Backbone as a printed PyTorch tensor [residue, N CA C, xyz], in Angstrom:
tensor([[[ 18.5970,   4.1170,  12.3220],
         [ 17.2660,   4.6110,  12.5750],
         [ 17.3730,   5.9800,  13.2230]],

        [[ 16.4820,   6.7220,  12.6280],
         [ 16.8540,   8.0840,  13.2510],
         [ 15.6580,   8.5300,  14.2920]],

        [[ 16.2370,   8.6030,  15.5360],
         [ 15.0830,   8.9500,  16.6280],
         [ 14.8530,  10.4820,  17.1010]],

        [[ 13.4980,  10.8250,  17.3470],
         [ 12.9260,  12.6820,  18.3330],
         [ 14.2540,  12.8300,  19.1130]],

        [[ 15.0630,  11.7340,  19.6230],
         [ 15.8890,  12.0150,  20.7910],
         [ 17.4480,  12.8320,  20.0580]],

        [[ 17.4640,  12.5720,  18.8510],
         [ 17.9890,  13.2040,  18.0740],
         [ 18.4670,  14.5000,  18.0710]],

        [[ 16.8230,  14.8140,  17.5650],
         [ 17.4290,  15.9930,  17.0910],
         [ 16.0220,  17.0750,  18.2870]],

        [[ 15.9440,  16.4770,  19.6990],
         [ 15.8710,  17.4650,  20.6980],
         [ 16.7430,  17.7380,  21.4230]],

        [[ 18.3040,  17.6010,  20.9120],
         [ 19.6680,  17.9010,  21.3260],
         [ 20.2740,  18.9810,  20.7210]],

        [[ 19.7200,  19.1220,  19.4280],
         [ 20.1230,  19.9850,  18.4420],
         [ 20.7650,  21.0460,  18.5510]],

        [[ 20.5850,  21.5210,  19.3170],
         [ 20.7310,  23.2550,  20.2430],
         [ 21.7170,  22.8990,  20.9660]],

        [[ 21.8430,  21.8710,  22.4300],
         [ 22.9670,  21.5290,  22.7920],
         [ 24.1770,  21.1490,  21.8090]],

        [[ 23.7790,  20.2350,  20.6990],
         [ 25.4120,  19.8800,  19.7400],
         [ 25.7440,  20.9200,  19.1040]],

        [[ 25.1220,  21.9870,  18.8120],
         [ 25.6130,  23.2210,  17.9300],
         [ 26.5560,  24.1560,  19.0240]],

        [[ 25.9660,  23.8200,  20.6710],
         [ 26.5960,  25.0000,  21.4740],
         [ 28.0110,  24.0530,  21.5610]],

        [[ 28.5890,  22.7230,  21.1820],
         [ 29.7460,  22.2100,  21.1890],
         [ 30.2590,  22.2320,  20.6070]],

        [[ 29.8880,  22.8550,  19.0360],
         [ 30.4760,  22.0160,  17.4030],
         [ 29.7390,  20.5940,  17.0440]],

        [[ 29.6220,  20.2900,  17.6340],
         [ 28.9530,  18.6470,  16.9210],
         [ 27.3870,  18.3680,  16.3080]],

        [[ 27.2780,  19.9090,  15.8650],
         [ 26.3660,  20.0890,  15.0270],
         [ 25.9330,  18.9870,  13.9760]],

        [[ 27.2020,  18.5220,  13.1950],
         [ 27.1800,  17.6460,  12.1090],
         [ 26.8850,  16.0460,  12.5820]],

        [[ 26.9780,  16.0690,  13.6880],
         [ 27.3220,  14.3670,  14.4740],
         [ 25.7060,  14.2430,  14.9620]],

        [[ 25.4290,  13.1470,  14.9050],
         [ 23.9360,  12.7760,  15.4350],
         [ 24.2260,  10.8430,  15.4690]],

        [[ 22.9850,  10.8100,  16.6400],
         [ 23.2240,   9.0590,  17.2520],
         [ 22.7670,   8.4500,  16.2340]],

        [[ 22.7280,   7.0760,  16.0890],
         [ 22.1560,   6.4420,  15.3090],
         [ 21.7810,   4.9840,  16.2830]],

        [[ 20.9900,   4.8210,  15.7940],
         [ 20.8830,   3.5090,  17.1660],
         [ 19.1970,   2.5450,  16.1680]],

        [[ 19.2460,   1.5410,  16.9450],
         [ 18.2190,   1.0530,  16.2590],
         [ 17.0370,   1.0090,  17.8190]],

        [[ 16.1980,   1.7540,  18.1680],
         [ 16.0590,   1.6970,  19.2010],
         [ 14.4090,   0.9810,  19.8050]],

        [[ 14.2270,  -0.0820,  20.5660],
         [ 13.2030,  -0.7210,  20.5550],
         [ 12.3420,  -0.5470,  21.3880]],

        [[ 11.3090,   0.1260,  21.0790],
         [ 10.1540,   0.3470,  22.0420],
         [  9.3330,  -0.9360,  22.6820]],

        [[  8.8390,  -0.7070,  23.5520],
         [  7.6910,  -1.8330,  24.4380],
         [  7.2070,  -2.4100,  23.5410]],

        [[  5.9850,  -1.8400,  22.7210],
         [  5.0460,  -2.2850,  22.1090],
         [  5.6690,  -3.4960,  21.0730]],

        [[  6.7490,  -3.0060,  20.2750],
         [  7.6100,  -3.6120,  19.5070],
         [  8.3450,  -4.7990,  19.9780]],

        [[  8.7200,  -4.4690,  21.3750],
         [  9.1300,  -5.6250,  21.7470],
         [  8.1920,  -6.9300,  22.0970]],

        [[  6.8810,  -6.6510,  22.2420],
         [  5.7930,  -7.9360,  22.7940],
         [  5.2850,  -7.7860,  21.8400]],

        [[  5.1340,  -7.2310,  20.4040],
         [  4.3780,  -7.6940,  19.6940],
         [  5.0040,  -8.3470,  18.2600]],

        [[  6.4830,  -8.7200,  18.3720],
         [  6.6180,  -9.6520,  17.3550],
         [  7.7850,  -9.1140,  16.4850]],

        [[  8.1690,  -7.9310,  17.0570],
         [  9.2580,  -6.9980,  15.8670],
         [ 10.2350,  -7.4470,  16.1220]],

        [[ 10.9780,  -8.5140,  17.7680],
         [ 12.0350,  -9.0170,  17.4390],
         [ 12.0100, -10.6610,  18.0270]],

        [[ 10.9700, -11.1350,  17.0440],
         [ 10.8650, -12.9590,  17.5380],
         [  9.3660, -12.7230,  18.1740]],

        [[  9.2370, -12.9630,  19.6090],
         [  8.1190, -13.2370,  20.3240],
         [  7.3540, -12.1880,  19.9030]],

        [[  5.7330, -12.8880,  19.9160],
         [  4.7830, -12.0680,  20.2240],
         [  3.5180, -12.5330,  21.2780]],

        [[  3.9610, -11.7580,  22.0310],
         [  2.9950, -12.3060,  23.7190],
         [  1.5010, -12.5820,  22.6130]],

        [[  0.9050, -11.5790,  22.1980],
         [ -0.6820, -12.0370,  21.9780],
         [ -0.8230, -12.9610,  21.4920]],

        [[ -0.1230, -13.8340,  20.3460],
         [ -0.5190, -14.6350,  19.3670],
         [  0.2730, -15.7780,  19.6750]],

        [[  1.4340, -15.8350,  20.8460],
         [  2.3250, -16.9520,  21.1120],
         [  2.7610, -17.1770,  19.8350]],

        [[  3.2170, -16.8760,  18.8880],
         [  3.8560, -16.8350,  17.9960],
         [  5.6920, -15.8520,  17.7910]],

        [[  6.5270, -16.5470,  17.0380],
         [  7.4210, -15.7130,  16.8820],
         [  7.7050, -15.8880,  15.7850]],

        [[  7.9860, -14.9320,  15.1410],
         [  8.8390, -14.3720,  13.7040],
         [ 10.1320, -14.5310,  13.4660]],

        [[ 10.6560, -15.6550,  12.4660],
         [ 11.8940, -15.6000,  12.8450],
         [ 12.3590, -15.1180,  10.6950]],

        [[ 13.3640, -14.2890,  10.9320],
         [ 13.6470, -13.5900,   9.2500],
         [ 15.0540, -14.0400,   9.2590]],

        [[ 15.0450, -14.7300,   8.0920],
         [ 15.9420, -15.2560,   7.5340],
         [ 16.6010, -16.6530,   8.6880]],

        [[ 15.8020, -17.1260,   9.3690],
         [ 16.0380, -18.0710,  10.2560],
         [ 16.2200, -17.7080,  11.4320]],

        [[ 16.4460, -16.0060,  11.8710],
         [ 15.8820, -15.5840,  13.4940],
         [ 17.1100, -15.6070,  13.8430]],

        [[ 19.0410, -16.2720,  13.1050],
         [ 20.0190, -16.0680,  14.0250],
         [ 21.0380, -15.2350,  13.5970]],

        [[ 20.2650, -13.5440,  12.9680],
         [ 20.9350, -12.7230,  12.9000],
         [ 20.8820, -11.9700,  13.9240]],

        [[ 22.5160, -11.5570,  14.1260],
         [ 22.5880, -10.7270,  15.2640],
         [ 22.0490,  -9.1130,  14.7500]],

        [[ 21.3360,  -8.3890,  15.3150],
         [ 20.5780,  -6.8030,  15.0210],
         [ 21.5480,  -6.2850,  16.6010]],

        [[ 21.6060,  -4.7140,  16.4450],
         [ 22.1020,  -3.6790,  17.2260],
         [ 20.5820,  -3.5400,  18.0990]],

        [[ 20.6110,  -3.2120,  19.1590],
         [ 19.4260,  -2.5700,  19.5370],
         [ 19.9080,  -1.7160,  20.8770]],

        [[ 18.9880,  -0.6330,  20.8200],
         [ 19.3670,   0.1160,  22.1210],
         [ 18.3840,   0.8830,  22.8910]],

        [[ 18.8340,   0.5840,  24.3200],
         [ 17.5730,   1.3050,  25.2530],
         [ 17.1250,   3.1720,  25.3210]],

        [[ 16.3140,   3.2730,  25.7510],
         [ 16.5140,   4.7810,  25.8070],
         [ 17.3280,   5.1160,  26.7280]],

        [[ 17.3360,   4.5160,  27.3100],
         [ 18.6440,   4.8120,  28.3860],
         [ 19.7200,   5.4290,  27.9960]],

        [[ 20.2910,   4.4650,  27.3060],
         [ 21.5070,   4.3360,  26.7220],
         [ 21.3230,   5.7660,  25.5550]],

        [[ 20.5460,   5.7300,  24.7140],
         [ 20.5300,   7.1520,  23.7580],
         [ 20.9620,   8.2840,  24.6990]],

        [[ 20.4300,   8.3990,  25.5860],
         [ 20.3830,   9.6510,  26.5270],
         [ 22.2290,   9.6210,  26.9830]],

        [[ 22.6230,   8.3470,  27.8680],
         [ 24.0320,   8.4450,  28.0150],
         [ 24.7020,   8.7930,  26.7750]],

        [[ 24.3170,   8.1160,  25.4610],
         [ 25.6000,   8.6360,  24.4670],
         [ 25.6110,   9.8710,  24.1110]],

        [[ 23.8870,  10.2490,  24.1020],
         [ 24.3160,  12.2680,  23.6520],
         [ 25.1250,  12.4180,  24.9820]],

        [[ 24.7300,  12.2660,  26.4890],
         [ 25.7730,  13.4440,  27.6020],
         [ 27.3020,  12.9160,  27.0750]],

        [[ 27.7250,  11.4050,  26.8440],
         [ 29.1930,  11.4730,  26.9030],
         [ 29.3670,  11.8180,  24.9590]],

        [[ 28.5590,  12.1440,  23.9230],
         [ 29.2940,  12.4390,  22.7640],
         [ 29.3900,  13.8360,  23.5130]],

        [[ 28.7730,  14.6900,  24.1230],
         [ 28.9980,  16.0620,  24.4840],
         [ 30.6100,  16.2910,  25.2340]],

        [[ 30.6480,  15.4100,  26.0150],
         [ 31.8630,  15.3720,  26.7880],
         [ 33.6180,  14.7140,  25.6770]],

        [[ 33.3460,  14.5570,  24.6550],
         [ 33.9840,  13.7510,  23.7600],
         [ 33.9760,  14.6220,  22.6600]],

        [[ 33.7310,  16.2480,  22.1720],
         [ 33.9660,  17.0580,  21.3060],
         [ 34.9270,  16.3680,  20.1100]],

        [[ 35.8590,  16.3200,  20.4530],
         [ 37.1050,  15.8820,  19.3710],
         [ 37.0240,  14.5150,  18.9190]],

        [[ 36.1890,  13.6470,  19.1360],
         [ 36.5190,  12.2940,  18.8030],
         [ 34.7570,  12.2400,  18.1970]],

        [[ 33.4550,  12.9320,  18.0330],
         [ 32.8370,  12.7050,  17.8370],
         [ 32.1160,  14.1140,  16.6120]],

        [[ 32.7590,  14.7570,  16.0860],
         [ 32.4760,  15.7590,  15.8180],
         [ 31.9960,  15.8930,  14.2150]],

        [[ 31.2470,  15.9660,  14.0340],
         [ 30.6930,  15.9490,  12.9550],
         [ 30.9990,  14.4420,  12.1420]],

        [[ 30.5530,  13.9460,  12.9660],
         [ 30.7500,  11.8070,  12.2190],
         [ 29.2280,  11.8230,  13.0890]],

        [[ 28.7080,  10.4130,  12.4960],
         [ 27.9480,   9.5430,  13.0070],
         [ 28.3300,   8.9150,  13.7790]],

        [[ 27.6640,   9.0330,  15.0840],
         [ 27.6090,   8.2070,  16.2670],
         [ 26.7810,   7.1230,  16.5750]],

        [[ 27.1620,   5.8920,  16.0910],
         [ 26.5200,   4.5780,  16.2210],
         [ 26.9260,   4.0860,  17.3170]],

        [[ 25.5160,   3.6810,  18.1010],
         [ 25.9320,   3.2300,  19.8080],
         [ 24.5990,   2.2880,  19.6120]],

        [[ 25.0970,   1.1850,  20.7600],
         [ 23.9500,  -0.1100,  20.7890],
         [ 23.5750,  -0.5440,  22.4700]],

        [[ 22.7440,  -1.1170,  22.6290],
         [ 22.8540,  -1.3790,  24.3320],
         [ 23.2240,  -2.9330,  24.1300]],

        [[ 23.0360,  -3.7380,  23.0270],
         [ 23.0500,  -5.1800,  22.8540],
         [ 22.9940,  -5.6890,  21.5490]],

        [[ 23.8250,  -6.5870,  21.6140],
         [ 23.1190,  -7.4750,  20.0290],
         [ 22.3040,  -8.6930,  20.4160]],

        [[ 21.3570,  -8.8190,  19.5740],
         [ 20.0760,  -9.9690,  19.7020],
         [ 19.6060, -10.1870,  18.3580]],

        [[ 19.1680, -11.7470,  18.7890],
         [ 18.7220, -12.5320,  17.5180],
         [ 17.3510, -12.4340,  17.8780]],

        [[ 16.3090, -12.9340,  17.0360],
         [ 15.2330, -13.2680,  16.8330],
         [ 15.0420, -14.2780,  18.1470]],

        [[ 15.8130, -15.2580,  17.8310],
         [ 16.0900, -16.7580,  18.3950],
         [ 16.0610, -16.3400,  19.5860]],

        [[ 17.0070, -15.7990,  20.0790],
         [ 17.5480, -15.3910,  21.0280],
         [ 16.1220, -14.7560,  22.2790]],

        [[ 16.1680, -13.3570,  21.3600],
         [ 14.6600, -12.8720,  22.4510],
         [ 13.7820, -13.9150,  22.4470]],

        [[ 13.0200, -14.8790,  21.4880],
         [ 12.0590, -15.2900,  21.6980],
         [ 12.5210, -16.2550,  23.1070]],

        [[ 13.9880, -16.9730,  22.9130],
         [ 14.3930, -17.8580,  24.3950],
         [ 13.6530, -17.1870,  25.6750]],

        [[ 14.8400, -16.1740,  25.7280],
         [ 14.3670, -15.0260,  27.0700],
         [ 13.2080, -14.6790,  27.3310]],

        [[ 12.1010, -14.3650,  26.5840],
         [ 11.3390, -13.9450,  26.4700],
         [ 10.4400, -15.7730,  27.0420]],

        [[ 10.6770, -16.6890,  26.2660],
         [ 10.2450, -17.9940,  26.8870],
         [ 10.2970, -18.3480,  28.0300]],

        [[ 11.8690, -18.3710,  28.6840],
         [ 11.8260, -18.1950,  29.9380],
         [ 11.5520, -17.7500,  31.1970]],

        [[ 11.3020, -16.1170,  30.4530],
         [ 10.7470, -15.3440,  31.4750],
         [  9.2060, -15.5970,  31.8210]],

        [[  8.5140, -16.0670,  30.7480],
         [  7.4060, -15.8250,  30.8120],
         [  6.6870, -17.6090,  31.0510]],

        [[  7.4980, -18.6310,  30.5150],
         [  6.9860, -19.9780,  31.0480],
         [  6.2960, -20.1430,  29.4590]],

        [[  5.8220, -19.0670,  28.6870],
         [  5.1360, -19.6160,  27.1080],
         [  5.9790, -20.5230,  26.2850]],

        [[  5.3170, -21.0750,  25.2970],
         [  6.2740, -21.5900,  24.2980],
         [  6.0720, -21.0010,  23.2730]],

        [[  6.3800, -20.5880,  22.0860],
         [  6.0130, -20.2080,  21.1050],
         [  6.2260, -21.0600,  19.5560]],

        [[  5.1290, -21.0450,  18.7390],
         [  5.2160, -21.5490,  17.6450],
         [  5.9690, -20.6140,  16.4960]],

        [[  6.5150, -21.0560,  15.7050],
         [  7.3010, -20.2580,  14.9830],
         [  7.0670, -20.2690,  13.5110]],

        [[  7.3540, -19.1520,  12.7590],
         [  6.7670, -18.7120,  11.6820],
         [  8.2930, -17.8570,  11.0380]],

        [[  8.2220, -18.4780,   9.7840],
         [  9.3980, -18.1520,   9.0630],
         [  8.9760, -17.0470,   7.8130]],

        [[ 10.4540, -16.3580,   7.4990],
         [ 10.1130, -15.2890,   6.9410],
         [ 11.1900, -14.9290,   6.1870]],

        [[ 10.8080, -14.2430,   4.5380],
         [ 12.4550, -14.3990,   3.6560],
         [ 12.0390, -12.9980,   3.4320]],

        [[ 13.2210, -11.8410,   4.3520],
         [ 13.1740, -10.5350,   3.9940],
         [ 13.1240, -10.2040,   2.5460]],

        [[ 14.3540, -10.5200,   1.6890],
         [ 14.1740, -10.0310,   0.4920],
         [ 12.9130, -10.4940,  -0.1920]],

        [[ 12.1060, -11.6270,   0.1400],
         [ 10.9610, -11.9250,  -1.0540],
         [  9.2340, -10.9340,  -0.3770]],

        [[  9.4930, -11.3100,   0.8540],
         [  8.8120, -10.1640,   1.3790],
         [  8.4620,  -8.7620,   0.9990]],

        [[  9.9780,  -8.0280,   1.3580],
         [ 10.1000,  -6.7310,   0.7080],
         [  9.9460,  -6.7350,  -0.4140]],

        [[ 10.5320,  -7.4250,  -1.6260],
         [ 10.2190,  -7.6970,  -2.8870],
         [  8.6310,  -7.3690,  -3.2550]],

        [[  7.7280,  -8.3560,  -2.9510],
         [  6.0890,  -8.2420,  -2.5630],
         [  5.6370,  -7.1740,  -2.6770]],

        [[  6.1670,  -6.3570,  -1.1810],
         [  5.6170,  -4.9170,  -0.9650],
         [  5.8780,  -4.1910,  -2.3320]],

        [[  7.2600,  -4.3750,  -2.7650],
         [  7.6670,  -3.3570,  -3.4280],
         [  6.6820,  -3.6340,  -4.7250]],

        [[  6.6460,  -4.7350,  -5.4090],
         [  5.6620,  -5.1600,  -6.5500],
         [  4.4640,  -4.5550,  -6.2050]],

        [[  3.7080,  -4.7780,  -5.2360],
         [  2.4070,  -4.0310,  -4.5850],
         [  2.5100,  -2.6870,  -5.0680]],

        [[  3.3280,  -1.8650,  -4.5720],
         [  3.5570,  -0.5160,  -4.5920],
         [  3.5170,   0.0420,  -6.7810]],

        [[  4.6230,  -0.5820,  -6.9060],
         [  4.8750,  -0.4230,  -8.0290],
         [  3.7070,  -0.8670,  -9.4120]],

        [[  3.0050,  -1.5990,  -8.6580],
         [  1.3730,  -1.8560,  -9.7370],
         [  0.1470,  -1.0930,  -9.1720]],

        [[  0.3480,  -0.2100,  -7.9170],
         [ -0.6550,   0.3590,  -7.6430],
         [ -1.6580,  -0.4040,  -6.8950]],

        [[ -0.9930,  -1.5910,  -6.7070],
         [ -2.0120,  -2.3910,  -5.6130],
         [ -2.1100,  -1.8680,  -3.8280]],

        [[ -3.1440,  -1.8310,  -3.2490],
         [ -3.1240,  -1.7360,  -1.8940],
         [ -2.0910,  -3.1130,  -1.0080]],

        [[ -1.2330,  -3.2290,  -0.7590],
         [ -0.7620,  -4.2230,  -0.0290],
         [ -2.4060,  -4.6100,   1.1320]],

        [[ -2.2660,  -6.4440,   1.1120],
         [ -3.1410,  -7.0680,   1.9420],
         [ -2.8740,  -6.8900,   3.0660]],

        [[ -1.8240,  -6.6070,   3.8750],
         [ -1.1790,  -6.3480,   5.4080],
         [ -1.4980,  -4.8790,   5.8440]],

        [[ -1.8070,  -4.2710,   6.0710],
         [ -1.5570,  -3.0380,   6.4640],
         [  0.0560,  -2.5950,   7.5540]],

        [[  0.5210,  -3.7510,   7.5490],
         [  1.9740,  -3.8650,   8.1560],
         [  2.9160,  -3.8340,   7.3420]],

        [[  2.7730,  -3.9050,   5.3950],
         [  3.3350,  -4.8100,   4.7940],
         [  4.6080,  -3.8850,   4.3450]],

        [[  4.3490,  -2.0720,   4.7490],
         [  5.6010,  -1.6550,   4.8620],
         [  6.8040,  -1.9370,   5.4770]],

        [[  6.4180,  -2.5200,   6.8650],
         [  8.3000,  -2.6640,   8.0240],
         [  8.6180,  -3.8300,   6.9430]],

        [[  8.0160,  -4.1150,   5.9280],
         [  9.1920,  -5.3960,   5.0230],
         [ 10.4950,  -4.6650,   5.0870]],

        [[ 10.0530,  -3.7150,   4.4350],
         [ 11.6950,  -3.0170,   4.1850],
         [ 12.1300,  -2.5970,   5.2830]],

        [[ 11.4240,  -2.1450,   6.4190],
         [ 12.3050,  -2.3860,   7.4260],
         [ 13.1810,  -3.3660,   8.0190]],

        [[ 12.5460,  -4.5940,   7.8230],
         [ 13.0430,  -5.9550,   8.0990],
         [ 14.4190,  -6.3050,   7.1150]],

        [[ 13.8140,  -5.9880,   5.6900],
         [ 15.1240,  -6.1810,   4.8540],
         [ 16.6060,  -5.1710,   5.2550]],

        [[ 16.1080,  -4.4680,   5.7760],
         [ 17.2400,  -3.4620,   6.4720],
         [ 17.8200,  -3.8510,   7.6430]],

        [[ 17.4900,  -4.6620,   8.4730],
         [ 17.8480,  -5.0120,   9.3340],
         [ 18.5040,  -6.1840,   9.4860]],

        [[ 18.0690,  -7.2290,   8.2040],
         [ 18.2150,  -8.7940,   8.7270],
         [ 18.8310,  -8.8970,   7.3410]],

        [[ 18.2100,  -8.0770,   6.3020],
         [ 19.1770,  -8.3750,   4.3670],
         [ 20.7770,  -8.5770,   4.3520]],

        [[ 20.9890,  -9.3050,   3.5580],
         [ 22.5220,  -9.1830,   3.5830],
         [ 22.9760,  -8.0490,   2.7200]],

        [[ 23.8140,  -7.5780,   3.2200],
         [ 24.7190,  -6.1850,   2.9500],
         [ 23.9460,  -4.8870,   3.8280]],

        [[ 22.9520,  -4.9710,   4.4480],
         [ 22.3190,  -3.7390,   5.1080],
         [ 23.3030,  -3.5380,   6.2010]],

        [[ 22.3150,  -2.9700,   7.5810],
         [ 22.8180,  -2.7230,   8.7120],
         [ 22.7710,  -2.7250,   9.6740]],

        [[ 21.5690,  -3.8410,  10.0130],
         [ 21.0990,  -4.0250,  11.3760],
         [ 22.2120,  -4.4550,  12.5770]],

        [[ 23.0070,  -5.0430,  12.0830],
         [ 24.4510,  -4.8970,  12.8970],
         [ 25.4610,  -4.0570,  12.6230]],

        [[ 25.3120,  -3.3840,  13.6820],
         [ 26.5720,  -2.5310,  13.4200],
         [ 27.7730,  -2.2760,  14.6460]],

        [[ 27.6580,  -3.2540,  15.2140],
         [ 28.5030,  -3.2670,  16.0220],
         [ 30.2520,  -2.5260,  16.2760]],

        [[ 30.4480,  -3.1430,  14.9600],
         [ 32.0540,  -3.0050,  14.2140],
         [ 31.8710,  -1.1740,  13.8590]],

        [[ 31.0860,  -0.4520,  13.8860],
         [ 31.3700,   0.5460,  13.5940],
         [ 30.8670,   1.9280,  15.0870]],

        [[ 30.4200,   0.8920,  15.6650],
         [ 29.5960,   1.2840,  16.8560],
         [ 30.9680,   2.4790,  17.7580]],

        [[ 30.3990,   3.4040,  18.4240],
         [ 31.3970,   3.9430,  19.5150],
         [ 32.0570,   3.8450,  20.5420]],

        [[ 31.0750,   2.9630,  21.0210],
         [ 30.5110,   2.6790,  22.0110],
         [ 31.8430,   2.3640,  23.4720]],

        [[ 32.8070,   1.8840,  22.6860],
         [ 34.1540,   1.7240,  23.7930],
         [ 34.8760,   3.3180,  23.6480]],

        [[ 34.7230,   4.4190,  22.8000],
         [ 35.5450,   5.2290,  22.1760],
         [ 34.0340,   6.4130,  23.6010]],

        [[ 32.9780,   6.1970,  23.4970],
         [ 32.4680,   6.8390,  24.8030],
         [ 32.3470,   6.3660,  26.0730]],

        [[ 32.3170,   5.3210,  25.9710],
         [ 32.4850,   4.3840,  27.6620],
         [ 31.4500,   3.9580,  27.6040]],

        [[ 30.8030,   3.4780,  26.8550],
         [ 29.5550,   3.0720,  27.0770],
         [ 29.2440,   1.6760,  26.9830]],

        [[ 28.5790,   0.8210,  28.0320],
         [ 28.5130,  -0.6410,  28.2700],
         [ 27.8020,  -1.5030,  27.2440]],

        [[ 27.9380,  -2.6300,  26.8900],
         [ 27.0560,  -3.7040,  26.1910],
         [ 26.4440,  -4.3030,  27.3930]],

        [[ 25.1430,  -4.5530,  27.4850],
         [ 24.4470,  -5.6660,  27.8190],
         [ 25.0670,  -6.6330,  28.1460]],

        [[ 25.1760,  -7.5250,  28.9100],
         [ 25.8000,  -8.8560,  29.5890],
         [ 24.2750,  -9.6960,  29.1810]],

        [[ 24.7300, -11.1620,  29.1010],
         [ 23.0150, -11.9180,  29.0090],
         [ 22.3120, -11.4980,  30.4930]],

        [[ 22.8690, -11.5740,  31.5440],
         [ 22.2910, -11.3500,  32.8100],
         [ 21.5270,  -9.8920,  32.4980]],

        [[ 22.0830,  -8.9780,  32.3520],
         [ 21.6540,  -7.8100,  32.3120],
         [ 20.5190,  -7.8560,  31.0900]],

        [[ 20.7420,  -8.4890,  30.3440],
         [ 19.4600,  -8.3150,  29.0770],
         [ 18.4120,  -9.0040,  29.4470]],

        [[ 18.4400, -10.2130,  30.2170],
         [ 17.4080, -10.9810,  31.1630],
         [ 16.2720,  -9.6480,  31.8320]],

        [[ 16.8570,  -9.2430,  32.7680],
         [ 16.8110,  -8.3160,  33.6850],
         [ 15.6050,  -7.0590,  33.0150]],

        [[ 16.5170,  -6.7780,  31.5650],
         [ 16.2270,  -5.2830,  31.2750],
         [ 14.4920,  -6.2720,  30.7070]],

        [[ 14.8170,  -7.4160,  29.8060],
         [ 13.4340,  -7.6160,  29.3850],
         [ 12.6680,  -7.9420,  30.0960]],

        [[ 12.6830,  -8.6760,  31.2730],
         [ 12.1340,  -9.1580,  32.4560],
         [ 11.4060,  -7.8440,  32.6750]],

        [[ 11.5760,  -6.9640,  33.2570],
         [ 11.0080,  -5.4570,  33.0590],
         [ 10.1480,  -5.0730,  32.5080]],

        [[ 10.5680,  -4.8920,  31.0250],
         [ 10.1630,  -4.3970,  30.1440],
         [  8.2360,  -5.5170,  30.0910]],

        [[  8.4640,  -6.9340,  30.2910],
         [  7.3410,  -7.5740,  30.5010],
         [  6.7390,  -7.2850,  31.5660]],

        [[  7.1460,  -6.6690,  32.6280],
         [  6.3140,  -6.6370,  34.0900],
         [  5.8290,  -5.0440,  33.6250]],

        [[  5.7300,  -4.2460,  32.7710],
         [  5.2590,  -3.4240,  33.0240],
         [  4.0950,  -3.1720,  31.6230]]])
């Protein structure tokens, strides 16, 4: 996913060489997070689970974007014109909706979802000139990108993330960060 945080560095990676190198991260905003984009959704007590909710996805804080541009800057030679894939955590569907249960005392009812027939849908929609009924019914393909088999919502294995020093999430610490993220 390509984020503003990107490429308002632009000027800094050119004054290093690493002009060619940019983050890649899958990165999850508030709104996204309470409203259903990974499992729970506070309004509707409902969660979304794609392809059964126990694929692991990359996700990362802004936090963390900000640390990997200062240390890819500090890391010239090992990051230089490649893609820099960095994550703060891996999480399931399953998973957040738990945390997200716990933290909050809700239960949630659950609602299943088959990326490829989904996206499929949209794409038929598109391709006959129909208005899709969702006005959401584009993130299909986001979803199929994330959760499809052969995409890339995990990317752990290719991630930098030990090659800049940069930490994974502990469950304690992901408690914590979402715990937060709900109190505010």
């Amino acid at each position: 996913m390509t984020t503003s945080v990107q490429f308002r560095n632009v000027a800094l990676l050119a004054a290093t060489g690493n002009l060619g190198s940019k983050i890649l991260n899958s990165l999850q905003r508030r709104p996204s997070r309470t409203r259903g984009f990974l499992g729970p959704n506070l309004k509707t007590k409902m969660a979304t689970f794609h392809d059964g909710g126990e694929k692991l996805v990359c996700s990362t804080s802004t936090e963390d974007i900000g640390k990997a541009v200062a240390l890819m800057l500090q890391k010239p030679a090992e990051t230089r014109n490649k893609p820099v894939y960095v994550y703060s955590t891996l999480i399931s569907e399953h998973k957040m909706t738990d945390i997200v249960s716990k933290i909050t005392g809700h239960e949630f009812g659950v609602q299943h979802a088959d990326v490829q027939r989904d996206a499929d849908a949209y794409l038929d929609d598109l391709k006959n000139g129909r208005t899709p009924a969702n006005p959401w019914a584009r993130f299909n393909l986001y979803m199929l990108m994330m959760y499809g088999e052969g995409y890339g919502g995990n990317y752990a294995d290719t991630a930098m993330n030990e090659t800049l020093g940069l930490r994974v999430m502990d469950d304690k610490e992901l408690e914590e960060k979402v715990a937060g993220w709900l109190s505010n």
